[in-house]
Coordinates of C-alpha atoms in Angstrom, one line a residue:
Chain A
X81 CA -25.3 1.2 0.1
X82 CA -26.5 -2.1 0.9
X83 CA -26.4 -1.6 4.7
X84 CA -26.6 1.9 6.7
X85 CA -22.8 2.8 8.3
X86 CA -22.0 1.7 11.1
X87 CA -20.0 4.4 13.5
X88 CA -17.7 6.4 10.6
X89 CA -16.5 8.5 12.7
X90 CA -13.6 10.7 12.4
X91 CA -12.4 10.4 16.0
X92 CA -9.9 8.3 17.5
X93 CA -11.1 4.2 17.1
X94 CA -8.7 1.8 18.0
X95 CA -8.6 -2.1 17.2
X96 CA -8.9 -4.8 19.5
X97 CA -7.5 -8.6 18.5
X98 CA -9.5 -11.6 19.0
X99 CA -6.5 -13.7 18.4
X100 CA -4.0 -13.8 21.0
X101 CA -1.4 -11.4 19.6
X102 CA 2.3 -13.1 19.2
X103 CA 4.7 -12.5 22.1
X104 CA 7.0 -9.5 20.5
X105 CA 9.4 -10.8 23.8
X106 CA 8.8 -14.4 22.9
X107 CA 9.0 -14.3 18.5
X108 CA 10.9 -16.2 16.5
X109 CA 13.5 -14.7 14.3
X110 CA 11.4 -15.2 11.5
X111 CA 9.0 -13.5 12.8
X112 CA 10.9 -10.2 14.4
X113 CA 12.0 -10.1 10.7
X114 CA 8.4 -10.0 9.7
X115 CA 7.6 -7.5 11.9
X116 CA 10.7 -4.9 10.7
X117 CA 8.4 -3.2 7.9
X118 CA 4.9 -2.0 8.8
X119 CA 2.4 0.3 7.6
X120 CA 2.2 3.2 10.6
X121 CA -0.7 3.4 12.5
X122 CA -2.3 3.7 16.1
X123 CA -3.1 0.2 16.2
X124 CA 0.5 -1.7 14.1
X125 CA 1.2 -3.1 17.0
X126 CA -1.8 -5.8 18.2
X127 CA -2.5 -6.1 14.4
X128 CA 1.2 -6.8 13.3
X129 CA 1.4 -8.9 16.3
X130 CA -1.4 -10.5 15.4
X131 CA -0.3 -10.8 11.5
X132 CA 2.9 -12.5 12.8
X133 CA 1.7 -15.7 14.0
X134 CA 2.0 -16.1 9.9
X135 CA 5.2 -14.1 9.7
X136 CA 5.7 -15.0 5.5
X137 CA 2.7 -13.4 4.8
X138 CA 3.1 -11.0 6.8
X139 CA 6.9 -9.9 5.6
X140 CA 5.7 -9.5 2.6
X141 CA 1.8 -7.8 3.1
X142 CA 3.7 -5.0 4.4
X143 CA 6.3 -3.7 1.8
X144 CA 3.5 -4.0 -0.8
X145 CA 1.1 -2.0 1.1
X146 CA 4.3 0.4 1.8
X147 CA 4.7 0.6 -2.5
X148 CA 1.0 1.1 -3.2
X149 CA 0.2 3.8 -0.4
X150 CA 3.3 5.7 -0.6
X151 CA 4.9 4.9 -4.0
X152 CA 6.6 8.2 -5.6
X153 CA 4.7 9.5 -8.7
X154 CA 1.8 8.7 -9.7
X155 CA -1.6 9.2 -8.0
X156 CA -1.5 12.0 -5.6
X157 CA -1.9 10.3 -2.2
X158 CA -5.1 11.8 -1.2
X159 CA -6.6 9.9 -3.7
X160 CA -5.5 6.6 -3.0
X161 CA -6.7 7.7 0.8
X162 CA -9.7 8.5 -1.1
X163 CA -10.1 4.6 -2.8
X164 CA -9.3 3.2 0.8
X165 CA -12.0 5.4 2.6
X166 CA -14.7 4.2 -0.1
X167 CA -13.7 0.5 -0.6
X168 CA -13.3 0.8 3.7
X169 CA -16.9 1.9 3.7
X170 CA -18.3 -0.5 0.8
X171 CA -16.7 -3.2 3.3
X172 CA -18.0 -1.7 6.6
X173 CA -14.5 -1.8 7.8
X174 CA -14.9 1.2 10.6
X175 CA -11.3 1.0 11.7
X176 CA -10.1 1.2 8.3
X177 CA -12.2 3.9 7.3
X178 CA -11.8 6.5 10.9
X179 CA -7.6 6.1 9.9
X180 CA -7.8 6.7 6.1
X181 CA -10.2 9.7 6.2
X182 CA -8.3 11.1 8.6
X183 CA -5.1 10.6 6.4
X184 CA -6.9 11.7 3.5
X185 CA -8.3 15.3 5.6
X186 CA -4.6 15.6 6.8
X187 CA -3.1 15.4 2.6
X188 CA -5.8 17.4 1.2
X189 CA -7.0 19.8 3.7
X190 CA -10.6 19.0 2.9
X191 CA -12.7 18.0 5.9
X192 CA -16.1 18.5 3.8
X193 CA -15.3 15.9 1.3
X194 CA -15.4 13.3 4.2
X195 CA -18.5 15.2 6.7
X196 CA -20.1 15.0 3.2
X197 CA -19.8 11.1 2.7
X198 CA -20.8 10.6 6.4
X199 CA -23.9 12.4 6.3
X200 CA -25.0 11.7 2.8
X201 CA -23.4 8.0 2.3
X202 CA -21.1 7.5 -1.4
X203 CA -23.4 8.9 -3.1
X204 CA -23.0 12.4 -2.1
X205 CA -22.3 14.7 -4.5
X206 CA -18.7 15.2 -4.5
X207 CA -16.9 17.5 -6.8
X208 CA -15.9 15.7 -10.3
X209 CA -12.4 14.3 -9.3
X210 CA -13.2 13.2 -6.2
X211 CA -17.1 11.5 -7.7
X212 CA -14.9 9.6 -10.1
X213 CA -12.1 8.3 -7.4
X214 CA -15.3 7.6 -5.0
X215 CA -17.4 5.9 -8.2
X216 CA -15.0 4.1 -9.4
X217 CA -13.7 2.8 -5.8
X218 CA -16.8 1.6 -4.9
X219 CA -17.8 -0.3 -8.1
X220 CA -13.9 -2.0 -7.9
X221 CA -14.8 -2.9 -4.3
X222 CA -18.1 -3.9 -5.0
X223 CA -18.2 -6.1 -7.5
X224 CA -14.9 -6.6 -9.7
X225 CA -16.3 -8.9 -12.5
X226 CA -19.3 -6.6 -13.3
X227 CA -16.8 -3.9 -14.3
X228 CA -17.5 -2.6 -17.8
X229 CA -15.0 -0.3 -20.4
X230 CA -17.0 2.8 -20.0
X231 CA -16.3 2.9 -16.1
X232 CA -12.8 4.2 -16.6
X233 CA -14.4 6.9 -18.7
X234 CA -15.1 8.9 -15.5
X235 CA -11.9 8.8 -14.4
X236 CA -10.1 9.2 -17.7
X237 CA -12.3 12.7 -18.1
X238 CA -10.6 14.1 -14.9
X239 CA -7.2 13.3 -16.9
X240 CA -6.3 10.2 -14.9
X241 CA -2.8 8.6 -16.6
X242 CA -2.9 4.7 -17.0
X243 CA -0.5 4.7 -14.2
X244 CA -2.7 6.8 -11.5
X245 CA -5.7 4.5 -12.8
X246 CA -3.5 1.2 -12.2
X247 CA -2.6 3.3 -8.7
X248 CA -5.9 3.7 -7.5
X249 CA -6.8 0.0 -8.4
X250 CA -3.9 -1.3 -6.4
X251 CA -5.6 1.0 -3.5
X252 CA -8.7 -0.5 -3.7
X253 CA -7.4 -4.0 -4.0
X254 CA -5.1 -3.4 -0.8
X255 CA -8.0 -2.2 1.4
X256 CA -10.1 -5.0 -0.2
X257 CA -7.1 -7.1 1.4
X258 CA -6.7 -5.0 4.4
X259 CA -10.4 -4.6 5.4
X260 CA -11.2 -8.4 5.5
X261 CA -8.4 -9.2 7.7
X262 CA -9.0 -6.0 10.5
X263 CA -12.6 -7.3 10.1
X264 CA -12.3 -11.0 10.9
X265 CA -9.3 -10.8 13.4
X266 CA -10.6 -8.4 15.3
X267 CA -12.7 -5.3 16.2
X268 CA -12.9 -1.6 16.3
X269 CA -13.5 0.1 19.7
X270 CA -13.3 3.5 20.9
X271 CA -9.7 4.9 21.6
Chain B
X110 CA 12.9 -17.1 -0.9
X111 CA 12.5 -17.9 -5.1
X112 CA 14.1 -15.4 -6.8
X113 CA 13.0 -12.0 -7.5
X114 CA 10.8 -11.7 -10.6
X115 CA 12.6 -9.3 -13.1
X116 CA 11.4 -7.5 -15.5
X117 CA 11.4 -10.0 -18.4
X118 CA 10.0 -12.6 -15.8
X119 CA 5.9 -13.4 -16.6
X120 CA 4.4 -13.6 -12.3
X121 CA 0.7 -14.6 -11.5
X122 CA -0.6 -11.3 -12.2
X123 CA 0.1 -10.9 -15.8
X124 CA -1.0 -15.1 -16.1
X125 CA -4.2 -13.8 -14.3
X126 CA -4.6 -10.6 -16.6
X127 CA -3.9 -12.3 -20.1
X128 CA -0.3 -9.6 -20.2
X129 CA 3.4 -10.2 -21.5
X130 CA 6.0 -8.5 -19.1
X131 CA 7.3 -6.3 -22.5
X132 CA 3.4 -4.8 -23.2
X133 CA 2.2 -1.9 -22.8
X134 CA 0.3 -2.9 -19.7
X135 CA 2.9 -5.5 -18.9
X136 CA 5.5 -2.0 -18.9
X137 CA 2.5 0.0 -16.8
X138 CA 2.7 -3.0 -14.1
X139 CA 6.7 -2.9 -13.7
X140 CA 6.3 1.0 -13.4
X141 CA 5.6 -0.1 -9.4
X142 CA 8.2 -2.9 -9.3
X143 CA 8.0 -2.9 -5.3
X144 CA 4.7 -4.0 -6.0
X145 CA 5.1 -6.4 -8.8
X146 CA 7.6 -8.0 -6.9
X147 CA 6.0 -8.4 -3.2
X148 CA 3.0 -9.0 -4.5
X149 CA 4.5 -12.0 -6.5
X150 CA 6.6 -13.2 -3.1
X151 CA 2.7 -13.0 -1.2
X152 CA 1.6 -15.6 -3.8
X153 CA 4.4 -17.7 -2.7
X154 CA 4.3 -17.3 1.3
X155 CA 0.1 -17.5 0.6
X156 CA 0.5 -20.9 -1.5
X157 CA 3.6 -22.7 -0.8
X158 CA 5.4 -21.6 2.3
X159 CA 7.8 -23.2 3.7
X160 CA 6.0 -23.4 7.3
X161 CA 2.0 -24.0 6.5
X162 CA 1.2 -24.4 10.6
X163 CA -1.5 -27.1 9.5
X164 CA -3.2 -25.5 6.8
X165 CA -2.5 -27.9 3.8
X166 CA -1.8 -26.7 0.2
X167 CA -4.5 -28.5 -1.3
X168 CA -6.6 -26.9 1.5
X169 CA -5.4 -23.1 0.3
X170 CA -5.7 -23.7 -3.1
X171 CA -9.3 -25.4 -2.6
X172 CA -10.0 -22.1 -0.8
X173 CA -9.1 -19.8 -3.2
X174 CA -11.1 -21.3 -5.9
X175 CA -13.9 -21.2 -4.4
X176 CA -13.8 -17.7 -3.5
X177 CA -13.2 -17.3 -7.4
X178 CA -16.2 -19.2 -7.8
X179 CA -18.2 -16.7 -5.3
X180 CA -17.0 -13.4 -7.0
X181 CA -18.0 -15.3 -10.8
X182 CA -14.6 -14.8 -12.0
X183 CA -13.9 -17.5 -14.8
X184 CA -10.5 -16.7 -15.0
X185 CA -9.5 -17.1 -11.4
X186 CA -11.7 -20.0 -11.5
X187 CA -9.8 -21.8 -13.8
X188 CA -6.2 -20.7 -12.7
X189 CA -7.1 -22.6 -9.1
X190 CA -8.4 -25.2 -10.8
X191 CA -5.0 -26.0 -12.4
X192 CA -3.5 -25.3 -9.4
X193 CA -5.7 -27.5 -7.4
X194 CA -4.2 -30.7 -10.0
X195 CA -1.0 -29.5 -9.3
X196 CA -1.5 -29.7 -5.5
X197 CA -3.1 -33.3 -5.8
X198 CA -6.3 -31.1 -4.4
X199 CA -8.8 -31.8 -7.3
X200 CA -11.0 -33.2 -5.1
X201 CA -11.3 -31.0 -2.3
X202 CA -11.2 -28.1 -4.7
X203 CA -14.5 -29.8 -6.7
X204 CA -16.2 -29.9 -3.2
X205 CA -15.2 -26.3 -2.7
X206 CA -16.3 -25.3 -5.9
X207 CA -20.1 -27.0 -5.0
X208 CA -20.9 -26.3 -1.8
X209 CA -23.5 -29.3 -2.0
X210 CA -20.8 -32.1 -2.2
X211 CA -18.5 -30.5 0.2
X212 CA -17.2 -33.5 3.3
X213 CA -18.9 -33.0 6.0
X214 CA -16.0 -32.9 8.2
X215 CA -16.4 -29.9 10.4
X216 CA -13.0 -28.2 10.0
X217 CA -13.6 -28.0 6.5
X218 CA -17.0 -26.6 6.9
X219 CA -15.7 -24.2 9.2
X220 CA -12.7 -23.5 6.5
X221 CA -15.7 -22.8 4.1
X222 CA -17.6 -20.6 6.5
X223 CA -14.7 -18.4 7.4
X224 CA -13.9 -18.1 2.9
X225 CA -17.6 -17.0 2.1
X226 CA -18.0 -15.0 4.9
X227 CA -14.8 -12.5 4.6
X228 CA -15.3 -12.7 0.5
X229 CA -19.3 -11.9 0.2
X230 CA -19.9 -9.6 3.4
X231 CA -16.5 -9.0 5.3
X232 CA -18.9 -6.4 7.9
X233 CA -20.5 -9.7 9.3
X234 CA -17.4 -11.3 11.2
X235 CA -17.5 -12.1 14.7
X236 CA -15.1 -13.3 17.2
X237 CA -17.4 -16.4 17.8
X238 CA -15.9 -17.4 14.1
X239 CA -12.4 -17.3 15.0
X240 CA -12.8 -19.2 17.9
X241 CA -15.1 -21.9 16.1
X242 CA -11.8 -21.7 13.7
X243 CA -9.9 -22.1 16.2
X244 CA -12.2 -25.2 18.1
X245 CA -12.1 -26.9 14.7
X246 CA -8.0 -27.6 15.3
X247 CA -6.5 -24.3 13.2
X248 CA -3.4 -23.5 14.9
X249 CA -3.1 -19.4 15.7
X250 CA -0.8 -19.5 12.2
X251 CA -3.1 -21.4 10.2
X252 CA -6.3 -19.5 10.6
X253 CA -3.9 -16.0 9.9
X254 CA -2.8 -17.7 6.3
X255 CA -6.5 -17.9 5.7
X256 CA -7.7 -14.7 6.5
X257 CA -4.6 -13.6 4.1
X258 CA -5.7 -16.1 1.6
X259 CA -9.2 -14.7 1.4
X260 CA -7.9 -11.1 1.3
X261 CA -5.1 -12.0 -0.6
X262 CA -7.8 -13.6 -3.6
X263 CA -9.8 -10.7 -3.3
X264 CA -7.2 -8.4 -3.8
X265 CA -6.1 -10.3 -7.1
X266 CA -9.8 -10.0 -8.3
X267 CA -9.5 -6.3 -8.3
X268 CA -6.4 -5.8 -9.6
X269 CA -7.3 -8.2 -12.6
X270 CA -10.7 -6.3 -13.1
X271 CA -8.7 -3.2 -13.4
X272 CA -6.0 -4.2 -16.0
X273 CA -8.8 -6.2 -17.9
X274 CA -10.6 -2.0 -18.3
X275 CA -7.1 -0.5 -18.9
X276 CA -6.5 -3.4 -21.3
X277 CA -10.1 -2.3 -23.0
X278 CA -9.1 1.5 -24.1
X279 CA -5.7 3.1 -26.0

């Protein structure tokens, strides 16, 4: 880690705006539109409110994070929580990271895995699947262009398929998307 | 809306990732078509929507390269600077692509702020930013399509990183 964590905790954090959020009374039909689809969470309504002052970007943003969270098949969900909790903490995206490693405690029943990042940082010893989700995460967040071949080899060892490799790169590329814009258009602050 | 990319249809992605809808990583991709296909509609409401509320497409695309330019990624690099002809942006997108030459003009250098900040150290963003973003003339909507640009850029730098290493092994 390049900078100690700041405030991971595993309680309740919610997000405050620093953009006026849009007026749901006072949106455009474009915008209510927009705002149809959204990822659930404590704080989809400032941040989708927020989100829809650009309501194209938004309209879209949110079906694709829908397909790469949720998608049927593939990369057991816990995982993906798994990408989003270490590419959240690679960030320094606290929000992001109290939401997903609660999601990811809720799918795999597996507090420790998450006390054990806290208290130790990412490079805790993990057991082997959830090292090479966590390794991997990090290194995609990181720094994408430095990525070599024998990265994957991690990964492919704990019998990863192409498709729940490609699954947990779409992860870490959505919270790489996610994390900069809860971090630049706001702040986390206790629920 | 342009239409819906198909299957047979080549979108940004597989441009970016050197793939051909029918290979094998081409096939992998279109196993998630929800994604293939609203991640190829946020290209289009990123680059060329229909309402940019003041943030120019020369502007966007200048953006983007230069976040290319921060995360070293040649590829990317050159796929804005094509864009950036297209857009009548060369200019701007040289400036943005040497910090050194970039106008003085402060929106700009606010623009450029906001890009290298979110791309090379997201954790240090503070409200005084947005309002400075805000104080340079950027409408509400036009400093949200550039937090989404940066993010969105990012995001395509990972995915492409991760097909180039499934690309690299049977």
């Amino acid at each position: 880690m390049s900078k100690p964590m700041r405030d991971f905790t595993r309680g309740e954090l919610e997000w405050a705006p620093w953009i006026t959020p849009v007026d749901a009374d006072a949106a455009s039909e474009e915008q209510r539109q927009a705002l149809k689809i959204t990822p659930s969470n404590r704080a989809v309504g400032a941040y989708a409110l927020v989100l829809a002052h650009d309501p194209a970007s938004l309209a879209e943003r949110s079906p694709l994070y829908n397909g790469i969270m949720f998608g049927t098949r593939g990369l057991p969900r816990a995982d993906r929580e798994l990408g989003a909790v270490a590419t959240s903490q690679v960030n320094g995206c606290a929000y992001c990271a109290s939401v997903h490693a609660k999601r990811f405690v809720e799918l795999s029943k597996r507090p420790d895995v998450i006390d054990r990042l806290y208290a130790e940082g990412l490079q805790a010893l993990l057991d082997p699947r959830h090292k090479a989700v966590c390794d991997f995460s990090v290194k995609l967040a990181r720094d994408p262009v430095a990525m070599k071949e024998g990265d994957l080899a991690p990964l492919r060892a704990q019998g990863l398929t192409d498709l729940e490799i490609l699954d947990l790169v779409h992860a870490v590329a959505m919270f790489s998307w996610a994390n900069r814009l809860m971090q630049s258009l706001g702040e986390p602050v206790p629920g | 809306m342009s239409p819906t990319p198909t299957a047979d249809v080549r979108d940004v992605m597989d441009e970016l990732a050197g793939l051909a809808p029918d290979s094998r990583l081409g096939q992998l991709r279109r196993q998630r078509p929800d994604v293939v296909r609203h991640l190829q509609r946020s290209d289009e409401a990123i680059f060329t929507p229909r309402n940019d509320g003041g943030l120019s497409a020369a502007e966007r695309v200048a953006a983007a390269l230069r976040i290319a330019v921060l995360l070293r990624d040649d590829r990317l690099q050159e796929h804005y600077r094509a864009r950036a002809i297209e857009h009548d942006g060369a200019q701007l997108a040289a400036s943005a692509a040497d910090p050194s030459s970039a106008p003085r003009e402060p929106r700009w250098q606010t623009i450029l702020g906001h890009v290298d900040r979110l791309t090379s150290d997201p954790d240090s963003a503070r409200r005084e930013h947005i309002d400075a973003l805000l104080a340079s003339g950027l409408s509400p909507q036009a400093v949200i399509a550039l937090s989404q640009l940066v993010a969105y850029v990012n995001f395509q730098a990972r995915v492409r990183a991760g097909l180039r290493l499934l690309g690299s092994q049977p």
